mmCIF file of C-alpha atoms and ligand atoms in Angstrom:
data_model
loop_
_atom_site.group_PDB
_atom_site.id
_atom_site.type_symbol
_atom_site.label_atom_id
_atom_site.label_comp_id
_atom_site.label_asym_id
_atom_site.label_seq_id
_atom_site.Cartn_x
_atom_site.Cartn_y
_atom_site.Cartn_z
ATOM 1 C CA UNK Q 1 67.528 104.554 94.324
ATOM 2 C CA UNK Q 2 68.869 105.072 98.237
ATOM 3 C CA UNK Q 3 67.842 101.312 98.961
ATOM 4 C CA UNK Q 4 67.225 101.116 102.473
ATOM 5 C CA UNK Q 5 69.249 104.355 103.143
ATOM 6 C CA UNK Q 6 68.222 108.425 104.210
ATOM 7 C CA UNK Q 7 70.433 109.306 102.142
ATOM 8 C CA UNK Q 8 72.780 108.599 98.158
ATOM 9 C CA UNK Q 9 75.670 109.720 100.549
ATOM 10 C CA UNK Q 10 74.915 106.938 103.244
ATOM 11 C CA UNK Q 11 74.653 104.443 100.710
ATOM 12 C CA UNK Q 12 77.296 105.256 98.428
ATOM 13 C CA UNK Q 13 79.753 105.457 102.195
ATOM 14 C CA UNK Q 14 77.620 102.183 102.413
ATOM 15 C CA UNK Q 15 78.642 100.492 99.227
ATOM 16 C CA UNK Q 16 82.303 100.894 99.065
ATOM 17 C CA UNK Q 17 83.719 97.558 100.573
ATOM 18 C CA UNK Q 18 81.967 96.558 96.899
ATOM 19 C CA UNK Q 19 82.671 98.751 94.895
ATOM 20 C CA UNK Q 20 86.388 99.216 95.703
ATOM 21 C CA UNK Q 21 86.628 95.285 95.186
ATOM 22 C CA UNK Q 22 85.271 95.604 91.379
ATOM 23 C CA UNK Q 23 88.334 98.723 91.065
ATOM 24 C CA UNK Q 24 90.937 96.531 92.388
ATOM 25 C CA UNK Q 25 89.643 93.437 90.563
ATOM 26 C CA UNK Q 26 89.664 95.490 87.062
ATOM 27 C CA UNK Q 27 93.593 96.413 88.152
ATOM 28 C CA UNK Q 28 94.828 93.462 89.430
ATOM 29 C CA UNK Q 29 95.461 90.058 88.581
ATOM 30 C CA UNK Q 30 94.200 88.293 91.330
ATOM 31 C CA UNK Q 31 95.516 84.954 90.979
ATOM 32 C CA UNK Q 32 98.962 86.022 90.186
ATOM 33 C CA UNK Q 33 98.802 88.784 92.917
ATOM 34 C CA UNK Q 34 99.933 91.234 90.343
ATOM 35 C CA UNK Q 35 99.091 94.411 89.038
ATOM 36 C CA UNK Q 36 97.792 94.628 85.839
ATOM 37 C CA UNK Q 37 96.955 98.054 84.017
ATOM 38 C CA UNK Q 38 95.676 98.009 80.243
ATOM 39 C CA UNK Q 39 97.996 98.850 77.664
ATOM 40 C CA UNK Q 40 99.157 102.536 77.927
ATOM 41 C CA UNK Q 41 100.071 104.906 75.012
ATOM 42 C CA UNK Q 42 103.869 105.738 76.584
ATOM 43 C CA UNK Q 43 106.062 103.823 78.885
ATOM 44 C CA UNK Q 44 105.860 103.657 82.292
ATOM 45 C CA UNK Q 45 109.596 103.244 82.807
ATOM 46 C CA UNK Q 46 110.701 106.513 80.935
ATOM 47 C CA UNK Q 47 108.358 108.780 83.163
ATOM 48 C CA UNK Q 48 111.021 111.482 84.343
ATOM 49 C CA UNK Q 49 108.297 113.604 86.267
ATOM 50 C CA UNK Q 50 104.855 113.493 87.179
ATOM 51 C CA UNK Q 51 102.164 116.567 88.177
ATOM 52 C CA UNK Q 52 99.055 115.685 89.561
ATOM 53 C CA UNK Q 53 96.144 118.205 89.329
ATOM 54 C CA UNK Q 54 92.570 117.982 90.617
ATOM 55 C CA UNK Q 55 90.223 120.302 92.332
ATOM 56 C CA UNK Q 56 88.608 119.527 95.832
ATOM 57 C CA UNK Q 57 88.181 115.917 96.825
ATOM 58 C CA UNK Q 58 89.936 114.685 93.441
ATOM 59 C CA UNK Q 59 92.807 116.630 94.695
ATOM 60 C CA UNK Q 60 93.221 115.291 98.025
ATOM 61 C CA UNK Q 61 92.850 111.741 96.215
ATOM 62 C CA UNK Q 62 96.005 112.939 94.070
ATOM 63 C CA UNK Q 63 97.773 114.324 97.459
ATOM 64 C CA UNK Q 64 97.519 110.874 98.859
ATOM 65 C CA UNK Q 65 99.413 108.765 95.316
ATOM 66 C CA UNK Q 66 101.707 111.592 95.633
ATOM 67 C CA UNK Q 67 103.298 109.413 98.803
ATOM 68 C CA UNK Q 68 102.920 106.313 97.058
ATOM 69 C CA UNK Q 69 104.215 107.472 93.532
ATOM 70 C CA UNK Q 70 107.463 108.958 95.521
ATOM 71 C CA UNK Q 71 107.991 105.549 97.594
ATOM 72 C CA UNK Q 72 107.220 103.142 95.013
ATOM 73 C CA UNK Q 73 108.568 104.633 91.793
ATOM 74 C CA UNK Q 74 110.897 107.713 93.839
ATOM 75 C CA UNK Q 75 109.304 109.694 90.815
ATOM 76 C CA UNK Q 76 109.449 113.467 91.442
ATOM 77 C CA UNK Q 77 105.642 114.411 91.788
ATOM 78 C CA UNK Q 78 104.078 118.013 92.481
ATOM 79 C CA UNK Q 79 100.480 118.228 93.132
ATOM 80 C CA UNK Q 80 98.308 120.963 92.509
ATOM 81 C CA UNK Q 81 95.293 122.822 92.788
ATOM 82 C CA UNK Q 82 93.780 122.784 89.052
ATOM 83 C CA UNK Q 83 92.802 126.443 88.977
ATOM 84 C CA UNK Q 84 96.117 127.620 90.071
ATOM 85 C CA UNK Q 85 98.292 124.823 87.892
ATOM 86 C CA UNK Q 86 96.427 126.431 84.714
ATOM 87 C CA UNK Q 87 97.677 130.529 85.428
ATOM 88 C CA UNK Q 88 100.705 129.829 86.558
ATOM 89 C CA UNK Q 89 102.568 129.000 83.453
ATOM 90 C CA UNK Q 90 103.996 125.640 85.538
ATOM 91 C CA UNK Q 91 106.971 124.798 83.466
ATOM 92 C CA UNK Q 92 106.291 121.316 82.683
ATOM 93 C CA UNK Q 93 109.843 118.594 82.769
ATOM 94 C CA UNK Q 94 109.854 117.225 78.850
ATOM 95 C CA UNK Q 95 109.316 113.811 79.257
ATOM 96 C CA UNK Q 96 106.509 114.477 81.988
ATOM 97 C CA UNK Q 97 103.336 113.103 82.678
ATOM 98 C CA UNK Q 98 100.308 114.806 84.307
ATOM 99 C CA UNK Q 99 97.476 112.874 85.950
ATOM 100 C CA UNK Q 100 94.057 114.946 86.124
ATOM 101 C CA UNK Q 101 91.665 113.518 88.660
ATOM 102 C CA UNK Q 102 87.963 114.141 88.484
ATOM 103 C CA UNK Q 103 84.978 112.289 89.314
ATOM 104 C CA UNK Q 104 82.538 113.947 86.832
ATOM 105 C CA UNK Q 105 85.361 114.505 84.419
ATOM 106 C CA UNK Q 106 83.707 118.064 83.243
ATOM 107 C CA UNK Q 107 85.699 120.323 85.965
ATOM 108 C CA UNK Q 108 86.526 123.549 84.395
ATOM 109 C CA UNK Q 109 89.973 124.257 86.002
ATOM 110 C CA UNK Q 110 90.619 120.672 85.740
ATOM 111 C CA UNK Q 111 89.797 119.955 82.299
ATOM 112 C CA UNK Q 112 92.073 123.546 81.290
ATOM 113 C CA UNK Q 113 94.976 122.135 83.208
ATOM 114 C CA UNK Q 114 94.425 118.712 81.180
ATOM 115 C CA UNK Q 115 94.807 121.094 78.163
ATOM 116 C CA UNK Q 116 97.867 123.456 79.090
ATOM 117 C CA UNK Q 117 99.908 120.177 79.949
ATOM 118 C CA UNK Q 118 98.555 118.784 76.644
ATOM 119 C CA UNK Q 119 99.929 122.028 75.000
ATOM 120 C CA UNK Q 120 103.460 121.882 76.797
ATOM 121 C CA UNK Q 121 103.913 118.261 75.270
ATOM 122 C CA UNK Q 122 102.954 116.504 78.238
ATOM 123 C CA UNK Q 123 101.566 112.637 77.933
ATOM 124 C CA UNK Q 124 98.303 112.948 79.904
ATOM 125 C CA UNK Q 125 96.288 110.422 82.162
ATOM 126 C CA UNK Q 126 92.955 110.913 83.253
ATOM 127 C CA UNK Q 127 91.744 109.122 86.152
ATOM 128 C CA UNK Q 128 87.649 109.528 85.899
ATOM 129 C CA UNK Q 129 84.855 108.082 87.026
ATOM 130 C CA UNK Q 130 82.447 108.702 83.812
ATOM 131 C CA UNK Q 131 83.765 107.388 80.679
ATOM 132 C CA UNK Q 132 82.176 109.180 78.394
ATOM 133 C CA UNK Q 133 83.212 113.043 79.956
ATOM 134 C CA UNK Q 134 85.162 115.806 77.992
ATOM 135 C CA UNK Q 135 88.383 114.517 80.168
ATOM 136 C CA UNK Q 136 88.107 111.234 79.468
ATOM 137 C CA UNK Q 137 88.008 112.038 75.813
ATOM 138 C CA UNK Q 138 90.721 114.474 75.872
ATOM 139 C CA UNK Q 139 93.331 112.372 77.617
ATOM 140 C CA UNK Q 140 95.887 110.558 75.651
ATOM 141 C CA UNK Q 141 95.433 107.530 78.178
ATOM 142 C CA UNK Q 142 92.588 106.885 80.634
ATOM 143 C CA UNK Q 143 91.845 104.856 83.795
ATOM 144 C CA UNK Q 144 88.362 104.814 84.880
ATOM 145 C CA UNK Q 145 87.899 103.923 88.787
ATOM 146 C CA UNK Q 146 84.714 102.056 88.126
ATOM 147 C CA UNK Q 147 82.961 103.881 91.077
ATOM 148 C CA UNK Q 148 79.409 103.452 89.305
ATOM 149 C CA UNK Q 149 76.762 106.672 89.426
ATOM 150 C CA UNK Q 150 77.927 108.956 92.541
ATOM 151 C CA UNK Q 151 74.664 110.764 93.610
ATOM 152 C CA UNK Q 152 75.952 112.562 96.631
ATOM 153 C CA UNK Q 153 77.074 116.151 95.605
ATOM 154 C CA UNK Q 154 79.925 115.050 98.887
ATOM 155 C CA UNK Q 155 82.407 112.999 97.230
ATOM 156 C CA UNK Q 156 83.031 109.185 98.947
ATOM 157 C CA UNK Q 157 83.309 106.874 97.266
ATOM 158 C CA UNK Q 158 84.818 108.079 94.193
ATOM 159 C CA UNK Q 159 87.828 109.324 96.590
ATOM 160 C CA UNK Q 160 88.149 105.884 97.385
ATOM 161 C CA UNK Q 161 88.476 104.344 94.374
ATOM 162 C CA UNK Q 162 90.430 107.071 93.011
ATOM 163 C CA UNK Q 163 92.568 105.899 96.074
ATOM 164 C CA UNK Q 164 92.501 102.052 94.660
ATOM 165 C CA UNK Q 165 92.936 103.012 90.915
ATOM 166 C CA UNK Q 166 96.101 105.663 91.854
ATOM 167 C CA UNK Q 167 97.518 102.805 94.199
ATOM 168 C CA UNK Q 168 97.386 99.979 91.196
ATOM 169 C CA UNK Q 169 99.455 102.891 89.121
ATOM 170 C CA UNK Q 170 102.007 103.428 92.006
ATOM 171 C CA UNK Q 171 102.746 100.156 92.039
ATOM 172 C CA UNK Q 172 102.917 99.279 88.397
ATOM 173 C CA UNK Q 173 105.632 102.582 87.703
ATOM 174 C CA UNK Q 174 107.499 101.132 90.817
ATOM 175 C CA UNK Q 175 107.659 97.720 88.533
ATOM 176 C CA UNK Q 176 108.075 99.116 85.112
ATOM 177 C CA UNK Q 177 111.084 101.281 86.913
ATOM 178 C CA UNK Q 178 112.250 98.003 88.392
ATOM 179 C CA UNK Q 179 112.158 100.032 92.640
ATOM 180 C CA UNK Q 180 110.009 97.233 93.768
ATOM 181 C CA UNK Q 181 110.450 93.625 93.347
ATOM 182 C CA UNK Q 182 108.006 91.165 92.896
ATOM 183 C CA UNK Q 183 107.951 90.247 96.191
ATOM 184 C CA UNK Q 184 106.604 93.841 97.175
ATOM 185 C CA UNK Q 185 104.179 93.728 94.683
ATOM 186 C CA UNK Q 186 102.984 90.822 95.893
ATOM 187 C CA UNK Q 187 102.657 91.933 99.403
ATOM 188 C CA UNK Q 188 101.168 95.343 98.089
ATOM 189 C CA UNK Q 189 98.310 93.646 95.925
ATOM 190 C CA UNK Q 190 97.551 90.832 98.898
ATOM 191 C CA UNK Q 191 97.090 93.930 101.234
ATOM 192 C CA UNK Q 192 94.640 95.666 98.095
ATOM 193 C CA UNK Q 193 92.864 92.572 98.142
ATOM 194 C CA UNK Q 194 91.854 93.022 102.066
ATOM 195 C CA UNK Q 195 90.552 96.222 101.847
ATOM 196 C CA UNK Q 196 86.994 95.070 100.781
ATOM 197 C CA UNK Q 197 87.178 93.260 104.237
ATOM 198 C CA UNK Q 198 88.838 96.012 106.455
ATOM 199 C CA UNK Q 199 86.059 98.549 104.825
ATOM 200 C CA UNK Q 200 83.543 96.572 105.884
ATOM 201 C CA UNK Q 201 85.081 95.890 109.636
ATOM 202 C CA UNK Q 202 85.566 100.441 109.329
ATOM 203 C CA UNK Q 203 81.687 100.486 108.813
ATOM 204 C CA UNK Q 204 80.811 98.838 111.890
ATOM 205 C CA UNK Q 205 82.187 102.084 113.860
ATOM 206 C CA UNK Q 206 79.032 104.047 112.573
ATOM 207 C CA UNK Q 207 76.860 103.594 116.061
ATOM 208 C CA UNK Q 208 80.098 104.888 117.743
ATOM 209 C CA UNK Q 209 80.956 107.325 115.511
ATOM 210 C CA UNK Q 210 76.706 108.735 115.290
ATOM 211 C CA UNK Q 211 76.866 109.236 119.395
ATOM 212 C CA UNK Q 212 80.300 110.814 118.865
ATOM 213 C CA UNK Q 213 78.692 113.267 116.135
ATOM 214 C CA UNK Q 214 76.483 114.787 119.268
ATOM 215 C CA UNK Q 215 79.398 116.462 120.330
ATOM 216 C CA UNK Q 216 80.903 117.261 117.029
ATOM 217 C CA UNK Q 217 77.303 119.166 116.478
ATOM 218 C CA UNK Q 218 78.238 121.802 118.820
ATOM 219 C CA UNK Q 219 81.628 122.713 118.335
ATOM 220 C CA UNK Q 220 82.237 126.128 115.734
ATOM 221 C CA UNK Q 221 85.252 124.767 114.650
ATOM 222 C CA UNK Q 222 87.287 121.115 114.154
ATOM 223 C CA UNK Q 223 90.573 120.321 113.702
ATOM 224 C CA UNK Q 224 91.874 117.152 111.568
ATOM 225 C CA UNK Q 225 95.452 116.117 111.941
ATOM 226 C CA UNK Q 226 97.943 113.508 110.044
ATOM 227 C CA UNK Q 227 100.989 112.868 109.031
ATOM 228 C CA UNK Q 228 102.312 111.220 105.823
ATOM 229 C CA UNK Q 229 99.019 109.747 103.573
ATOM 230 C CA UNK Q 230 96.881 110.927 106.370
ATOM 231 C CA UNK Q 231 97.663 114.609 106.215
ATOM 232 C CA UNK Q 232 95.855 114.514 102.668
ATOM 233 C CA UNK Q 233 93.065 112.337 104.627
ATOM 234 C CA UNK Q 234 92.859 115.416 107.032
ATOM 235 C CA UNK Q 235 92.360 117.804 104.961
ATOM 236 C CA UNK Q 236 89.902 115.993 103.247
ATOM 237 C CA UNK Q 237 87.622 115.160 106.967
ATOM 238 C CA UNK Q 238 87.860 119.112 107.458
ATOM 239 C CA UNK Q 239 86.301 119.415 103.259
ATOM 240 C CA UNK Q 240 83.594 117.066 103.998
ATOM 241 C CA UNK Q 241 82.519 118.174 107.316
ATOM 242 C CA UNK Q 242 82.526 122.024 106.349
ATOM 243 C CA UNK Q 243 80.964 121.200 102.883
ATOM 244 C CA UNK Q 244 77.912 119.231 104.680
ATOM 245 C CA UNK Q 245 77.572 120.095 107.920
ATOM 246 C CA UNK Q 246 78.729 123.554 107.871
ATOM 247 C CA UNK Q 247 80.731 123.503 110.901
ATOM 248 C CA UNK Q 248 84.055 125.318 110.163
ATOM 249 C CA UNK Q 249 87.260 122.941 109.794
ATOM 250 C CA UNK Q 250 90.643 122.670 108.932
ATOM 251 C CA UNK Q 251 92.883 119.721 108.016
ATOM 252 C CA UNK Q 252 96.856 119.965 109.219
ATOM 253 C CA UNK Q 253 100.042 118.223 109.070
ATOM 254 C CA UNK Q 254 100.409 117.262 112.444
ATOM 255 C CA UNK Q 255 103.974 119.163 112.244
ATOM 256 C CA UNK Q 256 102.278 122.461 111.277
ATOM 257 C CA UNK Q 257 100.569 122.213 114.660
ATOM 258 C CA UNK Q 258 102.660 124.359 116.555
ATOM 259 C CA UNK Q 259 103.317 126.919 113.318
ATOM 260 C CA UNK Q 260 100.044 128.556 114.237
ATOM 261 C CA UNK Q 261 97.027 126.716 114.677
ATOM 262 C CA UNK Q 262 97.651 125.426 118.297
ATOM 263 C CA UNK Q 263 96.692 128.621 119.440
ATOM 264 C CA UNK Q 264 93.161 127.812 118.454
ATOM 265 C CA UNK Q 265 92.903 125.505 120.550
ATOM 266 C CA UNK Q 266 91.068 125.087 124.252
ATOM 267 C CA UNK Q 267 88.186 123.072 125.999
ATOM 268 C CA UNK Q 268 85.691 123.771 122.718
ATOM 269 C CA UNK Q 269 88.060 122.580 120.435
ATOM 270 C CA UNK Q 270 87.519 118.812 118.977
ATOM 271 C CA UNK Q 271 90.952 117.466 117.148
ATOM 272 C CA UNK Q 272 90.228 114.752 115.178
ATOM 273 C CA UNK Q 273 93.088 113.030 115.239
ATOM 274 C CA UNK Q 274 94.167 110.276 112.049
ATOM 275 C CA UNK Q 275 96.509 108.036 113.365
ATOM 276 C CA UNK Q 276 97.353 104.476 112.882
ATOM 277 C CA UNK Q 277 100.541 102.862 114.271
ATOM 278 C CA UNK Q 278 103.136 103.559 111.763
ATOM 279 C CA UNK Q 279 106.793 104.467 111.916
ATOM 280 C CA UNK Q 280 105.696 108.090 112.578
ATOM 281 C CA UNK Q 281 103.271 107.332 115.407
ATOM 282 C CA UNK Q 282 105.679 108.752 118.372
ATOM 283 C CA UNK Q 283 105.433 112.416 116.488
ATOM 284 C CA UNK Q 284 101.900 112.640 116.174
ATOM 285 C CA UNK Q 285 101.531 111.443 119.819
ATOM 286 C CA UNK Q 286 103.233 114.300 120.751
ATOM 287 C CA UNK Q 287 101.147 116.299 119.075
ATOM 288 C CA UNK Q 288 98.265 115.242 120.654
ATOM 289 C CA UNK Q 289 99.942 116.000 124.089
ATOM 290 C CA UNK Q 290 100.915 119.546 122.987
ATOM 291 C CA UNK Q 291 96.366 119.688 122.213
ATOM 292 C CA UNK Q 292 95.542 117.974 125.326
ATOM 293 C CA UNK Q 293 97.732 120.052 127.557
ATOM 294 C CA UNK Q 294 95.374 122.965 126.284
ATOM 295 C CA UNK Q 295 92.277 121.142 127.167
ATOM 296 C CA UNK Q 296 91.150 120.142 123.396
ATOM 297 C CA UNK Q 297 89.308 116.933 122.511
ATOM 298 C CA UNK Q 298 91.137 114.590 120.992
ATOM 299 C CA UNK Q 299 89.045 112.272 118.782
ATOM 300 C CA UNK Q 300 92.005 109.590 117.776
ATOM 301 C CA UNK Q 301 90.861 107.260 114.768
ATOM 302 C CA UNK Q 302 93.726 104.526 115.051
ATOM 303 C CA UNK Q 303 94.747 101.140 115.401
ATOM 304 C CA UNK Q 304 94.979 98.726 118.740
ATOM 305 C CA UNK Q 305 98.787 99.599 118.708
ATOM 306 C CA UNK Q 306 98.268 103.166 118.545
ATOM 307 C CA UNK Q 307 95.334 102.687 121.234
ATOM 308 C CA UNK Q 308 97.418 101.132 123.505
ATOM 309 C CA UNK Q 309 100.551 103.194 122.819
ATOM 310 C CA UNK Q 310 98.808 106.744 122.947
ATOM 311 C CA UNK Q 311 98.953 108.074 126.466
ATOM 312 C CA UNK Q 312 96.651 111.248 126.484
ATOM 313 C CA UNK Q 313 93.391 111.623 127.192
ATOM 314 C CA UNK Q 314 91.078 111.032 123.545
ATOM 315 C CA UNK Q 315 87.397 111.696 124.006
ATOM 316 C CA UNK Q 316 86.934 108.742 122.052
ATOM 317 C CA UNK Q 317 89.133 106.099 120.351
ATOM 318 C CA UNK Q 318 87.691 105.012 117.238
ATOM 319 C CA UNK Q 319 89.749 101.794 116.669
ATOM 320 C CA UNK Q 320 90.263 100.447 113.375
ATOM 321 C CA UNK Q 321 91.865 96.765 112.179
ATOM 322 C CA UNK Q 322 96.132 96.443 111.916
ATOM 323 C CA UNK Q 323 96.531 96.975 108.420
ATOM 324 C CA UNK Q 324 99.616 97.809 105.947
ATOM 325 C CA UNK Q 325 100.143 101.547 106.082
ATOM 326 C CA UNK Q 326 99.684 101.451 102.094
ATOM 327 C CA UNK Q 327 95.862 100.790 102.376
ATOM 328 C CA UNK Q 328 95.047 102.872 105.408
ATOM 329 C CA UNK Q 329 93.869 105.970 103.700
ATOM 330 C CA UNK Q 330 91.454 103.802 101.453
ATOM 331 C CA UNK Q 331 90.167 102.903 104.913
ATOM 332 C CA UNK Q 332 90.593 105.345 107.344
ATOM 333 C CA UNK Q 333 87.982 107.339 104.854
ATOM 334 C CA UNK Q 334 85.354 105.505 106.212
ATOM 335 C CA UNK Q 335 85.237 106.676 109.508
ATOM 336 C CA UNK Q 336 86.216 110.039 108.609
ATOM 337 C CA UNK Q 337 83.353 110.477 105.711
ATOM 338 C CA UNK Q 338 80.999 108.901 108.545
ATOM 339 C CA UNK Q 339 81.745 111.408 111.261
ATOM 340 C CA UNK Q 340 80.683 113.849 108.431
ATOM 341 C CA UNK Q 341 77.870 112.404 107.597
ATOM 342 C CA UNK Q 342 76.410 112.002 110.904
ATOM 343 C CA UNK Q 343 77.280 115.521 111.890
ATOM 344 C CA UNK Q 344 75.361 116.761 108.842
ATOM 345 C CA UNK Q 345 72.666 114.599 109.890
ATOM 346 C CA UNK Q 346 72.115 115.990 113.454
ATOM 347 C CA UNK Q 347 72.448 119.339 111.795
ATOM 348 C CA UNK Q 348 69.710 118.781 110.072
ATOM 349 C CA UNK Q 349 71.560 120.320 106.935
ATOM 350 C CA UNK Q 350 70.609 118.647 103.146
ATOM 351 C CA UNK Q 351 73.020 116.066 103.630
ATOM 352 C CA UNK Q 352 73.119 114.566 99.534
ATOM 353 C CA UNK Q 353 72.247 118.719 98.268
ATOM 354 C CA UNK Q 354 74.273 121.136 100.095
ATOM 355 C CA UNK Q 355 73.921 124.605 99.933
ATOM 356 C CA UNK Q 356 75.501 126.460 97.581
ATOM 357 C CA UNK Q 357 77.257 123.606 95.673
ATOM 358 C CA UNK Q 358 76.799 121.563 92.439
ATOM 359 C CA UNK Q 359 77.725 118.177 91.808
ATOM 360 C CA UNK Q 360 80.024 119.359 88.829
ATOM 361 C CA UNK Q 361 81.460 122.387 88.533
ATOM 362 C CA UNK Q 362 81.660 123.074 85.372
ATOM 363 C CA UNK Q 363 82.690 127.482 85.333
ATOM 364 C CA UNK Q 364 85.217 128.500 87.096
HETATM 365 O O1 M6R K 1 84.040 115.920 89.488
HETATM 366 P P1 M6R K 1 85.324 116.277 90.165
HETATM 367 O O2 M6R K 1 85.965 115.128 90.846
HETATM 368 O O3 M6R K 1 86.300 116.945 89.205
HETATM 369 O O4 M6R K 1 84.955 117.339 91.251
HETATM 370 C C1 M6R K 1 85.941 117.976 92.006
HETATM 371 C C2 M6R K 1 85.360 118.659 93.216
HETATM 372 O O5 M6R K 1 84.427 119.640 92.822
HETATM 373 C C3 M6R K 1 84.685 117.689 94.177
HETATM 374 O O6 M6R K 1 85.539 116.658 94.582
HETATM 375 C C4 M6R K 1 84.184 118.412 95.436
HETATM 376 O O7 M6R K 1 85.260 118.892 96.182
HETATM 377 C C5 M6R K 1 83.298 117.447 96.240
HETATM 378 N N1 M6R K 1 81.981 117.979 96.374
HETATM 379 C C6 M6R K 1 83.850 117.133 97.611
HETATM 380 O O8 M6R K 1 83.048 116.239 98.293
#
């Protein structure tokens, strides 16, 4: 059932501020503002090493705790693409752990990958939306994100609470380890607790962000840029745009910009731009000079600071609430899965059934 919605995708962008409350309500205890994961099979403290593998959206959801897992816990982490972590004979740290992300939790590569680090004695978490999939049941521990039914063969908000559920975990290894006190978890699970709020504030872009699309509709190619948690976000705009709409697009760290693909860039070029005022702000505003010296369109998705700070020329400024930098990539999705979905939409593409993909992809 779409409810009043077009399309699953619209309502499942639609339903997050919800959803993502029920995730972060199952993980935290609200009234001691703490963070409170069920009872795990090894100990949190003792993890030495930790690989994250995932294919596609699942994997950009693992590139994003990567950050948080090294800040909170300063864990070693490698992420990796599940078909290439399973042939490559990745020697695996004894005393590791490997998280495998999947929404369907069926994935081929994903579910093989869950098996070779099973085989090189790793402990193994599965982070899944359905309980009952071959992951889940092959994992030595699970933590389900509690997304509900996702419809939508595009991924939203199952990234999202992927996002929630990996951020409860950072935190609570950052405890168990004793690298954050209880003051900073605290402060971390009173910012969780807004995001509900700041989602819904995101969603109120979508009339700005469905003119904005127009424009998006005619370019052949788009560029998404971050830094830090919102190079993963980047490269997950370019997925869902590309995988919907079928424009061509590519997500960068803003510091690869000048390795090569600046010189893709002139007056057809739209850079979306994912930037909210944090300590790295200054660098990616000079990479948005370096694009608008070349005549691209800068589309900057940001904060009033970063509004008011950014000097260049932006086509548009899509300008989101000041919020802790931990929660910004649970929230900066929204606009970014929006200015997919209303791309796809002007496109006239199958929006919840694109071509040539399957919900689950379960060969390799
Ligand atoms: O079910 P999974 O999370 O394991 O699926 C992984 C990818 O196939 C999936 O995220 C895919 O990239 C989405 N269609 C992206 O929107």
């Amino acid at each position: 059932d779409k409810g009043n919605h077009r399309h699953f995708m619209a309502k499942e962008i639609y339903e997050q501020p919800e959803v993502i409350a029920h995730t972060f309500s199952h993980y935290l205890d609200l009234a001691a503002e703490t963070v409170s994961l069920p009872e795990l099979p090894f100990d949190l403290a003792q993890i030495q090493h930790i690989s994250i593998t995932a294919c596609g959206t699942a994997l950009y959801a693992g590139a994003v705790a990567e950050y948080w897992l090294e800040r909170f816990a300063r864990v070693p982490v490698s992420t990796d693409i599940a078909s290439e972590f399973r042939y490559r004979e990745t020697p695996l740290t004894p005393g590791g752990l490997t998280i495998v992300i999947s929404q369907s939790g069926e994935t081929a590569d994903t579910l093989a990958s869950l098996r070779y680090a099973k085989e090189c004695g790793q402990k193994v978490l599965a982070v899944v939306n359905v309980p009952t999939s071959t992951i889940a049941r092959e994992a030595d521990a699970v933590l389900p994100i509690l997304a509900g039914p996702e419809i939508g063969v595009a991924s939203t908000k199952a990234f999202t609470c992927q996002l929630a559920t990996l951020a409860c975990l950072s935190v609570a290894i950052g405890r168990a380890k004793g690298l954050l006190s209880q003051d900073d978890e605290h402060r971390l699970v009173r910012a969780f607790m807004e995001v509900p709020r700041l989602m819904t504030e995101a969603l109120k872009l979508s009339p700005e962000i469905e003119v904005l699309s127009r424009t998006l509709a005619k370019a052949q190619d788009v560029l998404y840029l971050g830094r830090g948690t919102n190079f993963p976000l980047a490269l997950e705009g370019a997925l869902k745009l590309k995988e919907i709409s079928y424009i061509h697009a590519e997500g960068y760290a803003g510091g690869e910009l000048k390795h090569g693909p600046i010189a893709l860039i002139d007056e057809t070029m739209p850079v979306v731009v994912i930037a909210p005022h944090d300590r790295i702000f200054d660098k990616t505003v000079s990479n948005m000079e370096e694009v608008a010296a070349r005549g691209g369109k800068i589309i900057l998705v940001t904060d009033p600071k970063g509004a008011d700070e950014a000097h260049v020329d932006a086509v548009q400024k899509l300008i989101l609430p000041e919020m802790p930098a931990t929660v910004c990539p649970m929230v900066y999705s929204i606009p970014v899965q929006l200015i997919a979905y209303h791309t796809a939409v002007i496109m006239g593409t199958d929006v919840d059934q694109p071509r040539n993909l399957a919900k689950s992809v379960t060969v390799e």
